[in-house]
Amino acid sequence: MEGNGSPAEPPATAPAAAAMIEHKAYARIGLLGNPSDVYYGRTISLNISNFWASVRLEPSSDLVIVPHPTHDLVKFGSLSHLVNRLENEGYYGGVRLLMATCKVFNKYCEEQGIELHNNNFSLSYETNIPRQTGLSGSSAIVCAAFSCLLDFYDVRDKIGVEMRPQLILNAEKELGIVAGLQDRVAQVYGGLVYMDFNKDSMHKCGHGNYMQLDTSLLPPLHLIYAENPSDSGKVHSTVRQRWLDGDEFIISSMEEVANLALEGKTALLEKDYAKLATLMNQNFDLRRRMFGDAALGALNIEMVEVARRVGAASKFTGSGGAVVAFCPDGPSQVELLENACKKGGFDIVPVKVVPSLLNEIDIRTLSSKIA
């Protein structure tokens, strides 16, 4: 684009008051229904403030993606240091996530005819979400970055809330990350969200039907996680293929898992916590039957069993690496659970639920009620 700012065709610019923008996205707990989000199922998820990722956007002369000093490490003390790092942490980092987010955001705006100004920015990030715990650490970075871009380009009203999770997922797909919509929906909406990914809605609208529920409906929950969890990304592989191949056991089991979320919504609305505990345990048992112990991993199964041995309900938060537990008998049972986790070498924290993250502009873009 040429020009000296001639009156006939002035260059697009950002608002004069452009300043630093920062957004957070929070760790996600799949309470019921997972892993049915990629199988036209239903889920209930919640965001927790215990762990989060934040992205900061600052206007700058060049477009800069800032590497994180820890998570995007490129300087090592030795070759063995580099190798050990890769073996323990993998080839992961946030820079690739930020770059993919920018690409997908720009492509969508071009396709939709949404005009963007030409000012540049720098993007940097922080995260304290433990890796490989099934708490949606990668999507949290993408979600926070996407929110920054919405505000920097002042297009929050032009990209509807219901479409944002798919765009966040598209950014991760750019990097070969295999996942579903559940995590991204939860992180875009915030709070406690019931999601119905029925085939008709997904094909007609490109998204499911999402309903925010009052977070006060939740009983006290606890998060259990391991310092060195197994990789949650490998769990889906064979089950997905069997589902695509029409395996009757997998298809019927996924329908059962999806129905748990539907029953769970009723249990929450009625504050029937005994029913909720039963549904949580059933969710894990169904998952275990589908995936098998070898795929789930002994450490992950032990986290569930630690809770069950003291009578608590428990299940994975996602694909493994962390567990959400509910103690229906109250504080005395919580104390037993805390002691059992300590003895087993697991961390345990009370869950702190994040309220809705939608502002007035976001709500106006919704095509359906959020309850």
Short mmCIF file of C-alpha atoms in Angstrom, two decimals:
data_model
loop_
_atom_site.label_atom_id
_atom_site.label_comp_id
_atom_site.label_asym_id
_atom_site.label_seq_id
_atom_site.Cartn_x
_atom_site.Cartn_y
_atom_site.Cartn_z
CA MET A 1 0.00 0.00 0.00
CA GLU A 2 1.51 3.25 -1.12
CA GLY A 3 0.74 6.65 -0.06
CA ASN A 4 1.56 9.65 2.01
CA GLY A 5 -1.82 9.78 3.65
CA SER A 6 -3.41 11.57 0.68
CA PRO A 7 -6.95 12.86 1.25
CA ALA A 8 -8.34 10.59 -1.48
CA GLU A 9 -7.29 7.33 0.24
CA PRO A 10 -6.02 7.74 3.80
CA PRO A 11 -4.27 4.74 5.32
CA ALA A 12 -6.27 2.78 7.88
CA THR A 13 -5.08 3.49 11.39
CA ALA A 14 -5.86 2.31 14.86
CA PRO A 15 -7.76 4.53 17.27
CA ALA A 16 -5.60 7.38 18.54
CA ALA A 17 -5.85 6.15 22.11
CA ALA A 18 -4.41 2.69 21.28
CA ALA A 19 -2.68 1.37 24.35
CA MET A 20 -1.58 -1.84 25.98
CA ILE A 21 -4.26 -4.57 25.99
CA GLU A 22 -4.13 -7.63 28.24
CA HIS A 23 -6.48 -10.60 28.46
CA LYS A 24 -6.52 -13.76 30.54
CA ALA A 25 -7.98 -17.15 29.71
CA TYR A 26 -8.36 -19.76 32.40
CA ALA A 27 -7.75 -23.45 32.90
CA ARG A 28 -10.76 -25.58 32.05
CA ILE A 29 -12.28 -28.53 33.92
CA GLY A 30 -14.51 -30.91 31.99
CA LEU A 31 -17.10 -31.80 34.61
CA LEU A 32 -19.29 -34.17 32.59
CA GLY A 33 -19.64 -35.46 29.05
CA ASN A 34 -16.03 -35.50 27.96
CA PRO A 35 -14.80 -36.78 25.56
CA SER A 36 -18.05 -36.46 23.60
CA ASP A 37 -17.37 -32.93 22.28
CA VAL A 38 -15.79 -34.28 19.09
CA TYR A 39 -18.53 -36.89 18.69
CA TYR A 40 -21.62 -34.63 18.40
CA GLY A 41 -22.17 -35.06 22.13
CA ARG A 42 -22.81 -32.85 25.14
CA THR A 43 -20.52 -31.58 27.88
CA ILE A 44 -20.47 -29.42 30.99
CA SER A 45 -17.29 -27.46 31.69
CA LEU A 46 -16.12 -24.77 34.04
CA ASN A 47 -13.27 -22.27 34.11
CA ILE A 48 -11.09 -22.04 37.21
CA SER A 49 -9.03 -19.11 38.40
CA ASN A 50 -6.43 -21.39 40.03
CA PHE A 51 -4.49 -21.43 36.74
CA TRP A 52 -4.49 -19.09 33.76
CA ALA A 53 -2.67 -17.80 30.70
CA SER A 54 -2.40 -14.08 29.94
CA VAL A 55 -1.46 -12.38 26.70
CA ARG A 56 -0.32 -8.77 26.43
CA LEU A 57 -0.59 -6.74 23.23
CA GLU A 58 1.30 -3.45 22.93
CA PRO A 59 1.32 -1.14 19.90
CA SER A 60 4.74 -1.15 18.22
CA SER A 61 6.45 -0.10 15.00
CA ASP A 62 7.01 -3.72 13.91
CA LEU A 63 4.84 -6.75 14.47
CA VAL A 64 6.72 -8.74 17.14
CA ILE A 65 5.96 -12.11 18.71
CA VAL A 66 7.95 -12.14 21.94
CA PRO A 67 9.40 -15.52 23.05
CA HIS A 68 8.80 -16.45 26.68
CA PRO A 69 12.10 -16.72 28.60
CA THR A 70 11.14 -20.12 30.04
CA HIS A 71 8.59 -21.73 27.74
CA ASP A 72 10.31 -20.74 24.48
CA LEU A 73 13.86 -21.44 25.60
CA VAL A 74 16.43 -21.35 22.78
CA LYS A 75 19.61 -20.89 24.83
CA PHE A 76 21.02 -23.92 26.63
CA GLY A 77 24.02 -24.68 28.81
CA SER A 78 24.99 -27.72 26.77
CA LEU A 79 23.79 -30.25 24.22
CA SER A 80 22.63 -32.56 27.01
CA HIS A 81 20.68 -29.66 28.54
CA LEU A 82 18.88 -29.16 25.23
CA VAL A 83 18.15 -32.88 24.85
CA ASN A 84 16.90 -33.22 28.44
CA ARG A 85 14.67 -30.22 27.96
CA LEU A 86 13.11 -31.67 24.80
CA GLU A 87 12.61 -35.07 26.41
CA ASN A 88 10.84 -33.53 29.41
CA GLU A 89 9.02 -30.62 27.81
CA GLY A 90 8.76 -31.51 24.12
CA TYR A 91 8.93 -29.02 21.24
CA TYR A 92 6.29 -26.84 22.80
CA GLY A 93 6.04 -23.15 23.51
CA GLY A 94 3.71 -20.22 23.08
CA VAL A 95 5.32 -18.43 20.14
CA ARG A 96 3.88 -20.88 17.61
CA LEU A 97 0.45 -20.52 19.23
CA LEU A 98 0.53 -16.72 18.99
CA MET A 99 1.66 -16.84 15.36
CA ALA A 100 -1.06 -19.32 14.41
CA THR A 101 -3.67 -17.15 16.14
CA CYS A 102 -2.63 -14.11 14.11
CA LYS A 103 -2.80 -16.10 10.87
CA VAL A 104 -6.26 -17.56 11.52
CA PHE A 105 -7.62 -14.21 12.77
CA ASN A 106 -6.38 -12.39 9.65
CA LYS A 107 -7.68 -15.09 7.29
CA TYR A 108 -11.15 -15.06 8.85
CA CYS A 109 -11.36 -11.26 8.68
CA GLU A 110 -10.35 -11.33 5.00
CA GLU A 111 -12.96 -13.99 4.22
CA GLN A 112 -15.68 -12.05 6.03
CA GLY A 113 -14.73 -8.68 4.57
CA ILE A 114 -13.82 -7.28 7.98
CA GLU A 115 -11.42 -4.38 7.46
CA LEU A 116 -8.39 -4.22 9.73
CA HIS A 117 -6.19 -1.17 10.31
CA ASN A 118 -2.48 -1.32 9.49
CA ASN A 119 -0.93 -0.56 12.86
CA ASN A 120 1.50 -3.09 14.33
CA PHE A 121 1.83 -4.64 17.77
CA SER A 122 3.92 -6.92 19.92
CA LEU A 123 2.45 -10.01 21.61
CA SER A 124 3.85 -11.60 24.76
CA TYR A 125 2.42 -14.17 27.14
CA GLU A 126 2.60 -15.71 30.60
CA THR A 127 1.07 -18.95 31.83
CA ASN A 128 1.00 -20.94 35.05
CA ILE A 129 -1.21 -23.77 33.75
CA PRO A 130 0.68 -27.03 34.46
CA ARG A 131 1.66 -28.82 31.27
CA GLN A 132 0.01 -32.06 30.18
CA THR A 133 -2.65 -31.95 32.86
CA GLY A 134 -5.70 -31.85 30.61
CA LEU A 135 -6.44 -28.28 31.77
CA SER A 136 -6.28 -26.71 28.29
CA GLY A 137 -3.06 -24.74 28.59
CA SER A 138 -2.47 -24.30 24.86
CA SER A 139 -5.98 -23.15 24.05
CA ALA A 140 -5.85 -20.69 26.96
CA ILE A 141 -2.93 -18.89 25.30
CA VAL A 142 -4.73 -18.82 21.94
CA CYS A 143 -7.98 -17.65 23.52
CA ALA A 144 -6.29 -14.80 25.40
CA ALA A 145 -4.41 -13.75 22.25
CA PHE A 146 -7.61 -13.83 20.20
CA SER A 147 -9.30 -11.51 22.71
CA CYS A 148 -6.40 -9.08 22.43
CA LEU A 149 -6.73 -9.00 18.63
CA LEU A 150 -10.49 -8.43 18.86
CA ASP A 151 -9.90 -5.33 20.95
CA PHE A 152 -6.82 -4.02 19.13
CA TYR A 153 -8.68 -4.07 15.82
CA ASP A 154 -11.99 -3.09 17.46
CA VAL A 155 -13.91 -5.95 15.83
CA ARG A 156 -15.44 -7.63 18.90
CA ASP A 157 -18.90 -6.81 17.55
CA LYS A 158 -18.09 -8.30 14.13
CA ILE A 159 -16.90 -11.76 15.22
CA GLY A 160 -19.68 -13.46 17.16
CA VAL A 161 -19.02 -15.27 20.42
CA GLU A 162 -20.32 -18.58 19.09
CA MET A 163 -17.81 -18.59 16.20
CA ARG A 164 -14.75 -17.72 18.30
CA PRO A 165 -14.16 -21.22 19.74
CA GLN A 166 -13.92 -22.67 16.21
CA LEU A 167 -11.39 -20.02 15.19
CA ILE A 168 -9.32 -20.74 18.30
CA LEU A 169 -9.48 -24.44 17.44
CA ASN A 170 -8.46 -23.65 13.85
CA ALA A 171 -5.32 -21.91 15.14
CA GLU A 172 -4.39 -25.04 17.08
CA LYS A 173 -5.16 -27.25 14.07
CA GLU A 174 -2.59 -25.19 12.15
CA LEU A 175 -0.04 -26.74 14.50
CA GLY A 176 -1.36 -30.29 14.27
CA ILE A 177 -3.07 -30.18 17.68
CA VAL A 178 -5.98 -32.64 17.74
CA ALA A 179 -8.83 -31.43 19.93
CA GLY A 180 -12.51 -30.55 20.11
CA LEU A 181 -14.54 -27.43 20.79
CA GLN A 182 -15.33 -27.97 24.49
CA ASP A 183 -12.22 -26.31 25.93
CA ARG A 184 -12.42 -23.30 23.63
CA VAL A 185 -16.13 -22.75 24.30
CA ALA A 186 -15.51 -22.84 28.05
CA GLN A 187 -12.59 -20.42 27.81
CA VAL A 188 -14.43 -17.95 25.55
CA TYR A 189 -17.59 -17.89 27.67
CA GLY A 190 -16.13 -18.29 31.16
CA GLY A 191 -18.08 -19.55 34.14
CA LEU A 192 -20.03 -22.82 33.96
CA VAL A 193 -21.17 -23.84 30.48
CA TYR A 194 -23.47 -26.58 29.19
CA MET A 195 -22.74 -27.45 25.56
CA ASP A 196 -24.75 -29.43 23.05
CA PHE A 197 -22.78 -30.29 19.90
CA ASN A 198 -25.64 -31.97 18.05
CA LYS A 199 -25.03 -32.70 14.40
CA ASP A 200 -27.83 -30.46 13.06
CA SER A 201 -26.55 -27.37 14.83
CA MET A 202 -22.91 -28.10 13.99
CA HIS A 203 -23.68 -28.50 10.28
CA LYS A 204 -26.19 -25.64 9.95
CA CYS A 205 -24.51 -23.05 12.16
CA GLY A 206 -20.89 -24.17 12.45
CA HIS A 207 -21.21 -24.32 16.23
CA GLY A 208 -23.20 -26.06 18.96
CA ASN A 209 -25.80 -24.72 21.37
CA TYR A 210 -24.15 -23.23 24.44
CA MET A 211 -25.79 -22.24 27.72
CA GLN A 212 -24.11 -20.55 30.67
CA LEU A 213 -25.32 -21.84 34.03
CA ASP A 214 -25.14 -20.05 37.36
CA THR A 215 -21.81 -20.95 38.99
CA SER A 216 -23.51 -21.00 42.41
CA LEU A 217 -25.12 -24.29 41.34
CA LEU A 218 -21.77 -26.03 41.78
CA PRO A 219 -20.83 -27.79 45.02
CA PRO A 220 -17.26 -27.41 46.37
CA LEU A 221 -14.87 -29.23 44.02
CA HIS A 222 -11.18 -30.10 44.26
CA LEU A 223 -8.49 -30.40 41.62
CA ILE A 224 -5.92 -33.18 41.91
CA TYR A 225 -2.90 -33.19 39.64
CA ALA A 226 0.55 -34.72 39.30
CA GLU A 227 3.86 -32.92 38.92
CA ASN A 228 4.93 -35.21 36.05
CA PRO A 229 1.73 -36.32 34.29
CA SER A 230 1.44 -38.42 31.16
CA ASP A 231 0.87 -36.73 27.81
CA SER A 232 -2.87 -36.07 27.46
CA GLY A 233 -2.65 -35.67 23.68
CA LYS A 234 -2.25 -39.37 22.85
CA VAL A 235 -5.40 -40.65 24.52
CA HIS A 236 -7.91 -39.92 21.73
CA SER A 237 -6.25 -41.70 18.79
CA THR A 238 -7.66 -45.25 18.56
CA VAL A 239 -11.10 -44.39 19.91
CA ARG A 240 -11.56 -41.66 17.32
CA GLN A 241 -10.73 -44.03 14.48
CA ARG A 242 -13.02 -46.73 15.86
CA TRP A 243 -15.84 -44.18 16.05
CA LEU A 244 -15.22 -43.14 12.44
CA ASP A 245 -15.20 -46.82 11.46
CA GLY A 246 -18.66 -47.27 12.99
CA ASP A 247 -17.63 -49.36 16.02
CA GLU A 248 -20.97 -50.00 17.78
CA PHE A 249 -19.45 -50.18 21.27
CA ILE A 250 -17.69 -46.82 20.90
CA ILE A 251 -20.71 -45.13 19.33
CA SER A 252 -23.12 -46.33 22.03
CA SER A 253 -20.62 -45.49 24.78
CA MET A 254 -20.20 -41.96 23.44
CA GLU A 255 -23.97 -41.55 23.48
CA GLU A 256 -23.97 -42.67 27.12
CA VAL A 257 -21.24 -40.17 27.97
CA ALA A 258 -23.15 -37.38 26.24
CA ASN A 259 -26.32 -38.27 28.17
CA LEU A 260 -24.40 -37.89 31.45
CA ALA A 261 -23.98 -34.19 30.67
CA LEU A 262 -27.71 -33.85 29.99
CA GLU A 263 -28.53 -35.57 33.29
CA GLY A 264 -25.84 -33.50 34.98
CA LYS A 265 -27.45 -30.25 33.90
CA THR A 266 -30.68 -31.33 35.59
CA ALA A 267 -28.79 -32.49 38.69
CA LEU A 268 -27.06 -29.11 38.98
CA LEU A 269 -30.26 -27.11 38.45
CA GLU A 270 -31.91 -29.19 41.18
CA LYS A 271 -28.75 -29.19 43.34
CA ASP A 272 -28.95 -32.98 43.48
CA TYR A 273 -25.31 -33.49 44.42
CA ALA A 274 -25.65 -37.19 45.18
CA LYS A 275 -26.73 -37.64 41.56
CA LEU A 276 -23.84 -35.45 40.39
CA ALA A 277 -21.35 -37.66 42.25
CA THR A 278 -22.80 -40.78 40.62
CA LEU A 279 -22.62 -39.20 37.16
CA MET A 280 -18.99 -38.13 37.64
CA ASN A 281 -17.98 -41.69 38.54
CA GLN A 282 -19.96 -43.13 35.65
CA ASN A 283 -18.22 -40.70 33.27
CA PHE A 284 -14.78 -41.98 34.22
CA ASP A 285 -15.88 -45.63 34.18
CA LEU A 286 -17.23 -45.26 30.64
CA ARG A 287 -14.05 -43.57 29.50
CA ARG A 288 -11.95 -46.31 31.05
CA ARG A 289 -13.94 -49.01 29.24
CA MET A 290 -13.51 -47.23 25.91
CA PHE A 291 -9.84 -46.33 26.13
CA GLY A 292 -8.40 -49.09 28.30
CA ASP A 293 -5.95 -48.77 31.17
CA ALA A 294 -2.85 -48.78 28.97
CA ALA A 295 -3.99 -45.66 27.12
CA LEU A 296 -5.12 -43.83 30.26
CA GLY A 297 -1.89 -44.52 32.15
CA ALA A 298 -1.33 -45.95 35.63
CA LEU A 299 -0.56 -42.58 37.23
CA ASN A 300 -3.77 -41.03 35.91
CA ILE A 301 -5.87 -43.96 37.09
CA GLU A 302 -4.25 -43.79 40.52
CA MET A 303 -5.31 -40.15 40.91
CA VAL A 304 -8.92 -41.21 40.36
CA GLU A 305 -8.57 -44.18 42.69
CA VAL A 306 -7.03 -42.09 45.49
CA ALA A 307 -10.22 -40.04 45.57
CA ARG A 308 -12.51 -43.03 45.30
CA ARG A 309 -10.82 -44.83 48.18
CA VAL A 310 -12.07 -42.10 50.55
CA GLY A 311 -15.54 -42.12 48.98
CA ALA A 312 -15.13 -39.04 46.78
CA ALA A 313 -16.45 -38.89 43.23
CA SER A 314 -13.69 -38.34 40.67
CA LYS A 315 -12.94 -38.17 36.97
CA PHE A 316 -10.43 -36.68 34.55
CA THR A 317 -10.61 -32.94 33.94
CA GLY A 318 -9.80 -33.62 30.30
CA SER A 319 -7.72 -36.35 28.72
CA GLY A 320 -5.64 -37.16 31.77
CA GLY A 321 -3.00 -35.57 33.97
CA ALA A 322 -5.49 -34.05 36.41
CA VAL A 323 -8.66 -35.10 38.19
CA VAL A 324 -11.69 -33.21 39.48
CA ALA A 325 -13.06 -34.60 42.75
CA PHE A 326 -16.21 -33.99 44.75
CA CYS A 327 -16.60 -34.94 48.41
CA PRO A 328 -20.36 -35.36 49.03
CA ASP A 329 -19.79 -35.94 52.76
CA GLY A 330 -18.26 -32.51 53.29
CA PRO A 331 -15.17 -31.15 55.14
CA SER A 332 -14.26 -34.35 57.01
CA GLN A 333 -14.11 -36.22 53.70
CA VAL A 334 -12.09 -33.38 52.14
CA GLU A 335 -9.54 -33.78 54.93
CA LEU A 336 -9.29 -37.51 54.22
CA LEU A 337 -8.81 -36.74 50.53
CA GLU A 338 -6.10 -34.15 51.19
CA ASN A 339 -4.20 -36.62 53.38
CA ALA A 340 -4.56 -39.39 50.78
CA CYS A 341 -3.26 -37.09 48.03
CA LYS A 342 -0.31 -36.01 50.14
CA LYS A 343 0.56 -39.63 50.84
CA GLY A 344 0.20 -40.47 47.14
CA GLY A 345 2.44 -37.58 46.05
CA PHE A 346 -0.33 -35.59 44.33
CA ASP A 347 -1.14 -31.90 44.59
CA ILE A 348 -4.69 -30.94 45.56
CA VAL A 349 -6.33 -27.50 45.58
CA PRO A 350 -9.90 -26.27 46.08
CA VAL A 351 -11.43 -25.25 42.76
CA LYS A 352 -12.05 -21.51 42.35
CA VAL A 353 -14.65 -20.93 39.65
CA VAL A 354 -14.34 -18.02 37.21
CA PRO A 355 -17.53 -16.02 36.51
CA SER A 356 -18.76 -15.31 32.97
CA LEU A 357 -16.21 -13.53 30.79
CA LEU A 358 -18.71 -12.09 28.31
CA ASN A 359 -19.17 -8.33 28.18
CA GLU A 360 -22.12 -6.37 26.76
CA ILE A 361 -20.69 -6.30 23.23
CA ASP A 362 -20.12 -10.07 23.31
CA ILE A 363 -23.65 -10.75 24.50
CA ARG A 364 -25.12 -8.68 21.69
CA THR A 365 -23.43 -10.96 19.13
CA LEU A 366 -25.08 -14.11 20.49
CA SER A 367 -27.70 -15.81 18.35
CA SER A 368 -29.10 -17.75 21.30
CA LYS A 369 -29.75 -17.06 24.95
CA ILE A 370 -27.03 -17.80 27.48
CA ALA A 371 -29.46 -18.40 30.36
#
